[in-house]
Amino acid sequence: MEQNRPLIAAPVKSNPIQQSLISLDNPNVVITALKVSDDNQALIVRLRSLSNKTEKITLRYPATQPKSVFICTPGETPLQKSTGTVEMPQYGTVSLWMVFQ
C-alpha cells in the first residue's frame, strides 16, 4: 500500500484538527480516501480491508454525528442505509456516502 500511496509529510505550526471526523475500531481496516461527492451533496469515505478474512467494523464519529450514512457504489450511488457496523470482504473495499449537517 505504501508503494501506491506514499506518506507525504508537511510541516505545520499546530494541529488544525481538534477531533477526528471518523474513527474505526478495527486495525485491519483503513480509510483510503475522503472526498466530496461528485454532486457536492455528501462526503465519500472509502474503506479498505487489509485482512484475508471478512472483518466487521463499527464507525464512530468523535467530532460530529452524520445526518445519514449509506453504503454506496464506487460510482457514488447510495444503496442501503448503514447501521453503523460495516462488514468488509477480505482484501475488499467499501464506499460510504455520508451527509453531515
Short mmCIF file of N, CA, C and O in Angstrom, two decimals:
data_model
loop_
_atom_site.label_atom_id
_atom_site.label_comp_id
_atom_site.label_asym_id
_atom_site.label_seq_id
_atom_site.Cartn_x
_atom_site.Cartn_y
_atom_site.Cartn_z
N MET A 1 0.83 -1.19 0.00
CA MET A 1 0.00 0.00 0.00
C MET A 1 0.87 1.25 0.00
O MET A 1 0.54 2.23 -0.65
N GLU A 2 2.00 1.21 0.71
CA GLU A 2 2.85 2.39 0.77
C GLU A 2 3.51 2.69 -0.57
O GLU A 2 3.94 3.82 -0.81
N GLN A 3 3.57 1.73 -1.48
CA GLN A 3 4.13 2.00 -2.80
C GLN A 3 3.14 2.76 -3.68
O GLN A 3 3.54 3.54 -4.53
N ASN A 4 1.84 2.51 -3.49
CA ASN A 4 0.82 3.19 -4.28
C ASN A 4 0.42 4.53 -3.69
O ASN A 4 -0.01 5.43 -4.40
N ARG A 5 0.51 4.66 -2.37
CA ARG A 5 0.12 5.89 -1.66
C ARG A 5 1.19 6.23 -0.64
O ARG A 5 1.01 6.01 0.55
N PRO A 6 2.30 6.79 -1.10
CA PRO A 6 3.37 7.09 -0.14
C PRO A 6 2.96 8.18 0.84
O PRO A 6 2.15 9.05 0.53
N LEU A 7 3.53 8.11 2.03
CA LEU A 7 3.27 9.10 3.05
C LEU A 7 3.90 10.43 2.64
O LEU A 7 5.04 10.47 2.20
N ILE A 8 3.15 11.49 2.76
CA ILE A 8 3.66 12.82 2.46
C ILE A 8 3.62 13.62 3.75
O ILE A 8 2.57 13.80 4.35
N ALA A 9 4.77 14.09 4.18
CA ALA A 9 4.85 14.87 5.40
C ALA A 9 4.92 16.35 5.06
O ALA A 9 5.54 16.75 4.09
N ALA A 10 4.24 17.14 5.86
CA ALA A 10 4.25 18.59 5.68
C ALA A 10 4.34 19.26 7.05
O ALA A 10 3.63 18.87 7.97
N PRO A 11 5.20 20.26 7.19
CA PRO A 11 5.32 20.93 8.49
C PRO A 11 4.10 21.81 8.79
O PRO A 11 3.54 22.42 7.88
N VAL A 12 3.69 21.82 10.04
CA VAL A 12 2.59 22.69 10.48
C VAL A 12 2.96 23.31 11.82
O VAL A 12 3.79 22.78 12.56
N LYS A 13 2.37 24.44 12.13
CA LYS A 13 2.65 25.11 13.40
C LYS A 13 1.82 24.54 14.53
O LYS A 13 2.23 24.53 15.68
N SER A 14 0.62 24.07 14.22
CA SER A 14 -0.24 23.46 15.23
C SER A 14 -1.19 22.49 14.54
O SER A 14 -1.36 22.53 13.34
N ASN A 15 -1.80 21.64 15.33
CA ASN A 15 -2.74 20.67 14.79
C ASN A 15 -4.08 21.36 14.54
O ASN A 15 -4.76 21.75 15.48
N PRO A 16 -4.49 21.50 13.27
CA PRO A 16 -5.75 22.19 12.99
C PRO A 16 -6.99 21.35 13.29
O PRO A 16 -8.10 21.86 13.34
N ILE A 17 -6.80 20.05 13.52
CA ILE A 17 -7.93 19.16 13.78
C ILE A 17 -8.03 18.91 15.28
O ILE A 17 -7.12 18.38 15.90
N GLN A 18 -9.16 19.29 15.88
CA GLN A 18 -9.37 19.07 17.30
C GLN A 18 -9.80 17.64 17.60
O GLN A 18 -9.38 17.05 18.58
N GLN A 19 -10.68 17.10 16.75
CA GLN A 19 -11.16 15.72 16.90
C GLN A 19 -11.26 15.08 15.52
O GLN A 19 -11.54 15.75 14.53
N SER A 20 -11.08 13.78 15.48
CA SER A 20 -11.22 13.05 14.22
C SER A 20 -12.67 13.09 13.76
O SER A 20 -13.59 13.06 14.57
N LEU A 21 -12.86 13.15 12.46
CA LEU A 21 -14.20 13.10 11.90
C LEU A 21 -14.77 11.69 12.02
O LEU A 21 -15.92 11.52 12.38
N ILE A 22 -13.93 10.69 11.73
CA ILE A 22 -14.36 9.29 11.74
C ILE A 22 -13.27 8.46 12.42
O ILE A 22 -12.09 8.69 12.20
N SER A 23 -13.69 7.49 13.22
CA SER A 23 -12.72 6.52 13.75
C SER A 23 -13.26 5.12 13.53
O SER A 23 -14.47 4.90 13.47
N LEU A 24 -12.35 4.18 13.38
CA LEU A 24 -12.68 2.78 13.14
C LEU A 24 -12.17 1.96 14.31
O LEU A 24 -11.12 2.27 14.88
N ASP A 25 -12.86 0.89 14.66
CA ASP A 25 -12.46 0.07 15.80
C ASP A 25 -11.72 -1.20 15.40
O ASP A 25 -11.55 -2.10 16.21
N ASN A 26 -11.27 -1.29 14.15
CA ASN A 26 -10.60 -2.50 13.69
C ASN A 26 -9.31 -2.10 12.96
O ASN A 26 -9.37 -1.43 11.93
N PRO A 27 -8.15 -2.51 13.47
CA PRO A 27 -6.89 -2.13 12.83
C PRO A 27 -6.64 -2.78 11.47
O PRO A 27 -5.72 -2.39 10.76
N ASN A 28 -7.48 -3.75 11.10
CA ASN A 28 -7.33 -4.41 9.80
C ASN A 28 -8.06 -3.68 8.68
O ASN A 28 -8.07 -4.14 7.54
N VAL A 29 -8.70 -2.57 9.01
CA VAL A 29 -9.42 -1.77 8.02
C VAL A 29 -8.91 -0.34 8.10
O VAL A 29 -8.73 0.19 9.19
N VAL A 30 -8.65 0.25 6.94
CA VAL A 30 -8.14 1.63 6.89
C VAL A 30 -9.03 2.48 5.99
O VAL A 30 -9.71 1.97 5.09
N ILE A 31 -9.01 3.77 6.24
CA ILE A 31 -9.68 4.73 5.36
C ILE A 31 -8.67 5.10 4.29
O ILE A 31 -7.57 5.57 4.60
N THR A 32 -9.02 4.85 3.03
CA THR A 32 -8.08 5.14 1.94
C THR A 32 -8.40 6.45 1.23
O THR A 32 -7.54 6.98 0.54
N ALA A 33 -9.62 6.95 1.39
CA ALA A 33 -9.96 8.21 0.72
C ALA A 33 -11.14 8.88 1.42
O ALA A 33 -12.03 8.21 1.93
N LEU A 34 -11.08 10.20 1.45
CA LEU A 34 -12.18 11.05 1.88
C LEU A 34 -12.31 12.12 0.82
O LEU A 34 -11.32 12.79 0.51
N LYS A 35 -13.48 12.27 0.27
CA LYS A 35 -13.68 13.27 -0.76
C LYS A 35 -15.12 13.74 -0.78
O LYS A 35 -16.01 13.04 -0.30
N VAL A 36 -15.34 14.89 -1.33
CA VAL A 36 -16.69 15.38 -1.52
C VAL A 36 -17.29 14.64 -2.71
O VAL A 36 -16.60 14.41 -3.71
N SER A 37 -18.54 14.25 -2.60
CA SER A 37 -19.20 13.53 -3.70
C SER A 37 -19.23 14.40 -4.95
O SER A 37 -19.16 15.64 -4.88
N ASP A 38 -19.35 13.76 -6.09
CA ASP A 38 -19.35 14.48 -7.36
C ASP A 38 -20.47 15.51 -7.45
O ASP A 38 -20.34 16.53 -8.12
N ASP A 39 -21.60 15.27 -6.75
CA ASP A 39 -22.72 16.22 -6.78
C ASP A 39 -22.68 17.20 -5.60
O ASP A 39 -23.62 17.96 -5.40
N ASN A 40 -21.59 17.19 -4.83
CA ASN A 40 -21.40 18.11 -3.69
C ASN A 40 -22.47 17.96 -2.60
O ASN A 40 -22.69 18.89 -1.84
N GLN A 41 -23.08 16.80 -2.49
CA GLN A 41 -24.14 16.58 -1.50
C GLN A 41 -23.69 15.79 -0.28
O GLN A 41 -24.38 15.76 0.72
N ALA A 42 -22.54 15.13 -0.37
CA ALA A 42 -22.12 14.23 0.71
C ALA A 42 -20.60 14.10 0.74
O ALA A 42 -19.90 14.57 -0.14
N LEU A 43 -20.14 13.43 1.77
CA LEU A 43 -18.74 13.06 1.90
C LEU A 43 -18.62 11.58 1.55
O LEU A 43 -19.38 10.76 2.08
N ILE A 44 -17.72 11.23 0.66
CA ILE A 44 -17.48 9.84 0.29
C ILE A 44 -16.28 9.35 1.08
O ILE A 44 -15.22 9.99 1.08
N VAL A 45 -16.45 8.23 1.76
CA VAL A 45 -15.37 7.61 2.54
C VAL A 45 -15.14 6.23 1.97
O VAL A 45 -16.06 5.43 1.87
N ARG A 46 -13.91 5.96 1.59
CA ARG A 46 -13.57 4.65 1.05
C ARG A 46 -12.78 3.88 2.10
O ARG A 46 -11.79 4.37 2.64
N LEU A 47 -13.24 2.66 2.40
CA LEU A 47 -12.61 1.80 3.37
C LEU A 47 -11.96 0.62 2.65
O LEU A 47 -12.50 0.12 1.66
N ARG A 48 -10.84 0.16 3.18
CA ARG A 48 -10.14 -0.97 2.58
C ARG A 48 -9.76 -1.96 3.67
O ARG A 48 -9.21 -1.59 4.70
N SER A 49 -10.07 -3.22 3.44
CA SER A 49 -9.68 -4.29 4.36
C SER A 49 -8.29 -4.79 3.98
O SER A 49 -8.01 -5.05 2.82
N LEU A 50 -7.44 -4.94 4.98
CA LEU A 50 -6.10 -5.48 4.77
C LEU A 50 -6.00 -6.91 5.28
O LEU A 50 -4.91 -7.42 5.48
N SER A 51 -7.15 -7.54 5.46
CA SER A 51 -7.23 -8.86 6.07
C SER A 51 -7.62 -9.93 5.05
O SER A 51 -8.34 -9.65 4.10
N ASN A 52 -7.17 -11.15 5.31
CA ASN A 52 -7.52 -12.27 4.43
C ASN A 52 -8.81 -12.96 4.86
O ASN A 52 -9.12 -14.06 4.43
N LYS A 53 -9.58 -12.30 5.74
CA LYS A 53 -10.88 -12.84 6.16
C LYS A 53 -11.87 -11.68 6.26
O LYS A 53 -11.49 -10.51 6.27
N THR A 54 -13.14 -12.01 6.34
CA THR A 54 -14.18 -11.00 6.48
C THR A 54 -13.99 -10.29 7.82
O THR A 54 -13.75 -10.93 8.84
N GLU A 55 -14.08 -8.97 7.81
CA GLU A 55 -13.91 -8.16 9.03
C GLU A 55 -15.15 -7.33 9.25
O GLU A 55 -15.81 -6.91 8.29
N LYS A 56 -15.47 -7.07 10.51
CA LYS A 56 -16.56 -6.15 10.86
C LYS A 56 -15.95 -4.95 11.55
O LYS A 56 -15.02 -5.09 12.34
N ILE A 57 -16.48 -3.78 11.23
CA ILE A 57 -16.02 -2.56 11.90
C ILE A 57 -17.23 -1.77 12.38
O ILE A 57 -18.33 -1.88 11.82
N THR A 58 -17.01 -1.01 13.40
CA THR A 58 -18.02 -0.07 13.88
C THR A 58 -17.47 1.33 13.66
O THR A 58 -16.33 1.62 14.04
N LEU A 59 -18.27 2.16 13.02
CA LEU A 59 -17.88 3.55 12.76
C LEU A 59 -18.24 4.40 13.96
O LEU A 59 -19.33 4.27 14.52
N ARG A 60 -17.34 5.28 14.33
CA ARG A 60 -17.59 6.24 15.40
C ARG A 60 -17.29 7.64 14.86
O ARG A 60 -16.46 7.79 13.98
N TYR A 61 -17.96 8.62 15.41
CA TYR A 61 -17.84 9.99 14.94
C TYR A 61 -17.53 10.92 16.11
O TYR A 61 -18.43 11.51 16.69
N PRO A 62 -16.25 11.06 16.48
CA PRO A 62 -15.88 11.88 17.63
C PRO A 62 -16.23 13.36 17.48
O PRO A 62 -16.57 14.02 18.46
N ALA A 63 -16.16 13.91 16.29
CA ALA A 63 -16.38 15.34 16.09
C ALA A 63 -17.86 15.70 15.99
O ALA A 63 -18.35 16.57 16.70
N THR A 64 -18.57 15.03 15.12
CA THR A 64 -19.99 15.32 14.91
C THR A 64 -20.68 14.12 14.28
O THR A 64 -20.10 13.44 13.44
N GLN A 65 -21.89 13.86 14.68
CA GLN A 65 -22.67 12.73 14.17
C GLN A 65 -23.22 13.08 12.78
O GLN A 65 -23.79 14.15 12.59
N PRO A 66 -23.07 12.19 11.79
CA PRO A 66 -23.64 12.47 10.48
C PRO A 66 -25.16 12.37 10.50
O PRO A 66 -25.74 11.64 11.31
N LYS A 67 -25.80 13.11 9.60
CA LYS A 67 -27.26 13.06 9.46
C LYS A 67 -27.68 11.70 8.90
O LYS A 67 -28.68 11.13 9.32
N SER A 68 -26.91 11.20 7.93
CA SER A 68 -27.20 9.88 7.35
C SER A 68 -25.93 9.28 6.76
O SER A 68 -25.03 9.99 6.35
N VAL A 69 -25.89 7.93 6.76
CA VAL A 69 -24.77 7.18 6.20
C VAL A 69 -25.34 6.05 5.37
O VAL A 69 -26.19 5.29 5.84
N PHE A 70 -24.87 5.95 4.14
CA PHE A 70 -25.29 4.88 3.24
C PHE A 70 -24.06 4.17 2.69
O PHE A 70 -23.04 4.81 2.43
N ILE A 71 -24.16 2.86 2.50
CA ILE A 71 -23.17 2.15 1.72
C ILE A 71 -23.49 2.49 0.28
O ILE A 71 -24.66 2.50 -0.13
N CYS A 72 -22.47 2.82 -0.50
CA CYS A 72 -22.71 3.24 -1.88
C CYS A 72 -21.81 2.49 -2.85
O CYS A 72 -20.86 1.82 -2.44
N THR A 73 -22.11 2.64 -4.12
CA THR A 73 -21.29 2.05 -5.16
C THR A 73 -20.03 2.90 -5.33
O THR A 73 -19.99 4.06 -4.89
N PRO A 74 -19.00 2.36 -5.98
CA PRO A 74 -17.82 3.19 -6.26
C PRO A 74 -18.17 4.41 -7.11
O PRO A 74 -17.48 5.42 -7.06
N GLY A 75 -19.27 4.33 -7.85
CA GLY A 75 -19.74 5.46 -8.65
C GLY A 75 -20.59 6.44 -7.86
O GLY A 75 -21.19 7.34 -8.42
N GLU A 76 -20.68 6.26 -6.55
CA GLU A 76 -21.32 7.17 -5.61
C GLU A 76 -22.84 7.14 -5.63
O GLU A 76 -23.50 8.13 -5.34
N THR A 77 -23.42 5.99 -5.94
CA THR A 77 -24.86 5.82 -5.87
C THR A 77 -25.20 5.14 -4.54
O THR A 77 -24.76 4.01 -4.31
N PRO A 78 -25.94 5.82 -3.64
CA PRO A 78 -26.29 5.20 -2.35
C PRO A 78 -27.13 3.93 -2.56
O PRO A 78 -28.03 3.91 -3.39
N LEU A 79 -26.81 2.88 -1.81
CA LEU A 79 -27.51 1.61 -1.95
C LEU A 79 -28.38 1.30 -0.74
O LEU A 79 -29.58 1.11 -0.86
N GLN A 80 -27.78 1.22 0.43
CA GLN A 80 -28.53 0.85 1.65
C GLN A 80 -28.03 1.67 2.82
O GLN A 80 -26.86 1.99 2.91
N LYS A 81 -28.94 1.98 3.71
CA LYS A 81 -28.59 2.76 4.90
C LYS A 81 -27.70 1.93 5.81
O LYS A 81 -27.93 0.74 6.00
N SER A 82 -26.67 2.54 6.34
CA SER A 82 -25.75 1.85 7.24
C SER A 82 -26.26 1.93 8.67
O SER A 82 -26.77 2.96 9.11
N THR A 83 -26.08 0.84 9.40
CA THR A 83 -26.49 0.78 10.80
C THR A 83 -25.36 1.21 11.73
O THR A 83 -25.53 1.23 12.94
N GLY A 84 -24.20 1.54 11.17
CA GLY A 84 -23.04 1.91 11.97
C GLY A 84 -22.01 0.81 12.02
O GLY A 84 -20.87 1.03 12.39
N THR A 85 -22.42 -0.40 11.62
CA THR A 85 -21.49 -1.52 11.51
C THR A 85 -21.38 -1.89 10.04
O THR A 85 -22.39 -1.98 9.35
N VAL A 86 -20.15 -2.08 9.59
CA VAL A 86 -19.91 -2.41 8.19
C VAL A 86 -19.15 -3.72 8.12
O VAL A 86 -18.18 -3.92 8.86
N GLU A 87 -19.60 -4.60 7.25
CA GLU A 87 -18.90 -5.87 7.02
C GLU A 87 -18.00 -5.69 5.81
O GLU A 87 -18.46 -5.33 4.73
N MET A 88 -16.71 -5.95 6.02
CA MET A 88 -15.72 -5.78 4.97
C MET A 88 -15.32 -7.13 4.40
O MET A 88 -14.93 -8.03 5.15
N PRO A 89 -15.38 -7.30 3.07
CA PRO A 89 -14.92 -8.55 2.48
C PRO A 89 -13.39 -8.63 2.56
O PRO A 89 -12.72 -7.60 2.67
N GLN A 90 -12.87 -9.84 2.51
CA GLN A 90 -11.41 -10.00 2.59
C GLN A 90 -10.72 -9.22 1.48
O GLN A 90 -11.12 -9.28 0.32
N TYR A 91 -9.74 -8.42 1.86
CA TYR A 91 -8.98 -7.55 0.95
C TYR A 91 -9.89 -6.67 0.08
O TYR A 91 -9.50 -6.25 -0.99
N GLY A 92 -11.10 -6.41 0.54
CA GLY A 92 -12.07 -5.67 -0.26
C GLY A 92 -12.18 -4.21 0.13
O GLY A 92 -11.56 -3.74 1.09
N THR A 93 -12.99 -3.51 -0.63
CA THR A 93 -13.26 -2.10 -0.36
C THR A 93 -14.76 -1.88 -0.21
O THR A 93 -15.56 -2.60 -0.79
N VAL A 94 -15.11 -0.87 0.58
CA VAL A 94 -16.49 -0.45 0.74
C VAL A 94 -16.50 1.07 0.69
O VAL A 94 -15.63 1.72 1.27
N SER A 95 -17.45 1.63 -0.04
CA SER A 95 -17.60 3.08 -0.11
C SER A 95 -18.82 3.50 0.69
O SER A 95 -19.85 2.83 0.65
N LEU A 96 -18.67 4.60 1.41
CA LEU A 96 -19.76 5.14 2.23
C LEU A 96 -20.12 6.54 1.75
O LEU A 96 -19.24 7.32 1.39
N TRP A 97 -21.41 6.86 1.78
CA TRP A 97 -21.97 8.15 1.42
C TRP A 97 -22.46 8.76 2.73
O TRP A 97 -23.38 8.25 3.34
N MET A 98 -21.82 9.84 3.19
CA MET A 98 -22.16 10.44 4.48
C MET A 98 -22.62 11.88 4.30
O MET A 98 -21.96 12.66 3.62
N VAL A 99 -23.75 12.19 4.93
CA VAL A 99 -24.26 13.56 4.90
C VAL A 99 -24.14 14.13 6.32
O VAL A 99 -24.66 13.54 7.27
N PHE A 100 -23.42 15.23 6.44
CA PHE A 100 -23.28 15.93 7.72
C PHE A 100 -24.09 17.20 7.66
O PHE A 100 -24.36 17.73 6.60
N GLN A 101 -24.48 17.71 8.82
CA GLN A 101 -25.26 18.95 8.89
C GLN A 101 -24.44 20.12 8.40
O GLN A 101 -23.33 20.26 8.52
#
